């Protein structure tokens, strides 16, 4: 059983965001498998994929916020930027030093759990009341 499985608690109700979040979960699951297999090359490749997907997904989500005139856009964008910086830092450390991969996995999952259930749901709540 994976540490992360898509479930209704992640749903924002904005299908573009939910579909991308599902892909994000599937990448985390593949990362988990590669870590369990101690396949360092695959771990590195999947983390690069995760970083690039996060970058794409954040831009996509930010464009939805702009389109919907979401008032906390700047704040939310800063949270995205901070995660990208943290992920890039961790990848850099992985290349040159020891990093605990289980902790890295837990960090990514905790971030996804917190961010989608709190910050991303604020976007969908705003959009829902806007078109009520
Ligand atoms: Fe977000």
Short mmCIF file of C-alpha atoms and ligand atoms in Angstrom, two decimals:
data_model
loop_
_atom_site.label_atom_id
_atom_site.label_comp_id
_atom_site.label_asym_id
_atom_site.label_seq_id
_atom_site.Cartn_x
_atom_site.Cartn_y
_atom_site.Cartn_z
CA UNK A 1 0.00 0.00 0.00
CA UNK A 2 1.39 3.30 -1.06
CA UNK A 3 1.95 6.13 1.43
CA UNK A 4 -0.22 8.30 -0.81
CA UNK A 5 -3.39 7.32 -2.64
CA UNK A 6 -5.73 9.68 -4.45
CA UNK A 7 -8.91 10.22 -2.45
CA UNK A 8 -11.76 12.70 -2.23
CA UNK A 9 -10.00 14.79 0.44
CA UNK A 10 -7.72 16.09 -2.33
CA UNK A 11 -10.54 17.16 -4.63
CA UNK A 12 -10.79 20.89 -5.20
CA UNK A 13 -13.66 20.62 -7.67
CA UNK A 14 -11.67 22.43 -10.36
CA UNK A 15 -11.07 19.63 -12.86
CA UNK A 16 -7.92 21.14 -14.40
CA UNK A 17 -6.29 21.27 -10.95
CA UNK A 18 -7.59 17.86 -9.84
CA UNK A 19 -6.37 16.14 -13.02
CA UNK A 20 -2.89 17.59 -12.58
CA UNK A 21 -2.87 16.66 -8.89
CA UNK A 22 -3.67 13.06 -9.87
CA UNK A 23 -0.60 13.01 -12.09
CA UNK A 24 1.43 14.47 -9.21
CA UNK A 25 0.26 11.65 -6.92
CA UNK A 26 1.22 9.06 -9.56
CA UNK A 27 4.73 10.54 -9.80
CA UNK A 28 5.09 10.40 -5.99
CA UNK A 29 3.96 6.75 -6.07
CA UNK A 30 6.63 5.93 -8.65
CA UNK A 31 9.19 7.74 -6.52
CA UNK A 32 8.14 5.63 -3.55
CA UNK A 33 8.61 2.43 -5.59
CA UNK A 34 12.07 3.51 -6.79
CA UNK A 35 13.13 4.39 -3.21
CA UNK A 36 11.89 1.02 -1.93
CA UNK A 37 13.90 -0.70 -4.69
CA UNK A 38 16.95 1.44 -3.79
CA UNK A 39 17.28 2.31 -7.46
CA UNK A 40 19.25 5.56 -7.18
CA UNK A 41 19.24 6.33 -10.91
CA UNK A 42 15.46 5.97 -11.09
CA UNK A 43 15.04 7.98 -7.87
CA UNK A 44 17.06 10.81 -9.38
CA UNK A 45 15.17 10.65 -12.69
CA UNK A 46 11.78 10.67 -10.99
CA UNK A 47 12.71 13.55 -8.70
CA UNK A 48 13.73 15.56 -11.76
CA UNK A 49 10.35 14.66 -13.29
CA UNK A 50 8.59 15.68 -10.08
CA UNK A 51 10.36 19.04 -10.05
CA UNK A 52 9.53 19.75 -13.71
CA UNK A 53 5.94 18.63 -13.27
CA UNK A 54 5.57 20.78 -10.14
CA UNK A 55 6.94 23.76 -12.09
CA UNK A 56 4.45 23.17 -14.94
CA UNK A 57 1.55 22.51 -12.58
CA UNK A 58 2.21 25.62 -10.50
CA UNK A 59 2.23 27.78 -13.63
CA UNK A 60 -1.00 26.14 -14.71
CA UNK A 61 -2.60 26.76 -11.31
CA UNK A 62 -1.31 30.36 -11.24
CA UNK A 63 -2.89 30.98 -14.66
CA UNK A 64 -6.23 29.76 -13.27
CA UNK A 65 -5.84 32.18 -10.35
CA UNK A 66 -5.11 35.05 -12.75
CA UNK A 67 -8.07 34.09 -14.96
CA UNK A 68 -10.40 33.96 -11.94
CA UNK A 69 -8.93 37.13 -10.38
CA UNK A 70 -8.13 35.21 -7.22
CA UNK A 71 -7.27 37.84 -4.57
CA UNK A 72 -4.49 35.87 -2.81
CA UNK A 73 -2.68 35.04 -6.02
CA UNK A 74 0.65 36.65 -4.99
CA UNK A 75 0.71 34.80 -1.65
CA UNK A 76 -0.11 31.46 -3.27
CA UNK A 77 2.49 32.00 -6.01
CA UNK A 78 5.14 32.66 -3.32
CA UNK A 79 4.30 29.32 -1.64
CA UNK A 80 4.82 27.59 -5.00
CA UNK A 81 8.13 29.36 -5.54
CA UNK A 82 9.35 28.35 -2.09
CA UNK A 83 8.63 24.68 -2.77
CA UNK A 84 10.49 24.79 -6.09
CA UNK A 85 13.50 26.34 -4.33
CA UNK A 86 13.37 23.65 -1.62
CA UNK A 87 13.08 20.83 -4.16
CA UNK A 88 15.97 22.20 -6.22
CA UNK A 89 18.08 22.47 -3.06
CA UNK A 90 17.31 18.86 -2.14
CA UNK A 91 18.18 17.63 -5.64
CA UNK A 92 21.47 19.51 -5.45
CA UNK A 93 22.22 17.91 -2.06
CA UNK A 94 21.31 14.48 -3.46
CA UNK A 95 23.87 14.88 -6.23
CA UNK A 96 26.74 15.71 -3.92
CA UNK A 97 25.92 14.52 -0.42
CA UNK A 98 23.92 11.91 1.43
CA UNK A 99 20.21 12.61 1.75
CA UNK A 100 17.66 10.48 3.56
CA UNK A 101 15.28 9.49 0.73
CA UNK A 102 12.51 8.37 3.07
CA UNK A 103 12.56 11.82 4.66
CA UNK A 104 12.50 13.41 1.22
CA UNK A 105 9.49 11.29 0.28
CA UNK A 106 7.72 12.20 3.52
CA UNK A 107 8.49 15.87 2.91
CA UNK A 108 6.92 15.77 -0.59
CA UNK A 109 3.84 13.89 0.64
CA UNK A 110 3.35 16.19 3.64
CA UNK A 111 3.68 19.22 1.37
CA UNK A 112 1.14 17.82 -1.13
CA UNK A 113 -1.30 16.85 1.64
CA UNK A 114 -1.15 20.25 3.31
CA UNK A 115 -1.06 22.40 0.21
CA UNK A 116 -3.85 20.75 -1.78
CA UNK A 117 -6.19 20.46 1.19
CA UNK A 118 -5.64 24.00 2.42
CA UNK A 119 -4.26 26.50 -0.10
CA UNK A 120 -5.65 24.93 -3.29
CA UNK A 121 -9.09 24.51 -1.78
CA UNK A 122 -9.14 28.24 -1.05
CA UNK A 123 -8.96 28.83 -4.82
CA UNK A 124 -11.88 26.51 -5.53
CA UNK A 125 -13.92 27.97 -2.64
CA UNK A 126 -13.35 31.43 -4.10
CA UNK A 127 -14.29 30.31 -7.62
CA UNK A 128 -17.40 28.49 -6.30
CA UNK A 129 -18.72 31.57 -4.48
CA UNK A 130 -17.89 33.80 -7.47
CA UNK A 131 -20.22 31.85 -9.78
CA UNK A 132 -22.87 31.09 -7.19
FE1 LIG B 1 -1.17 25.52 -5.30
#
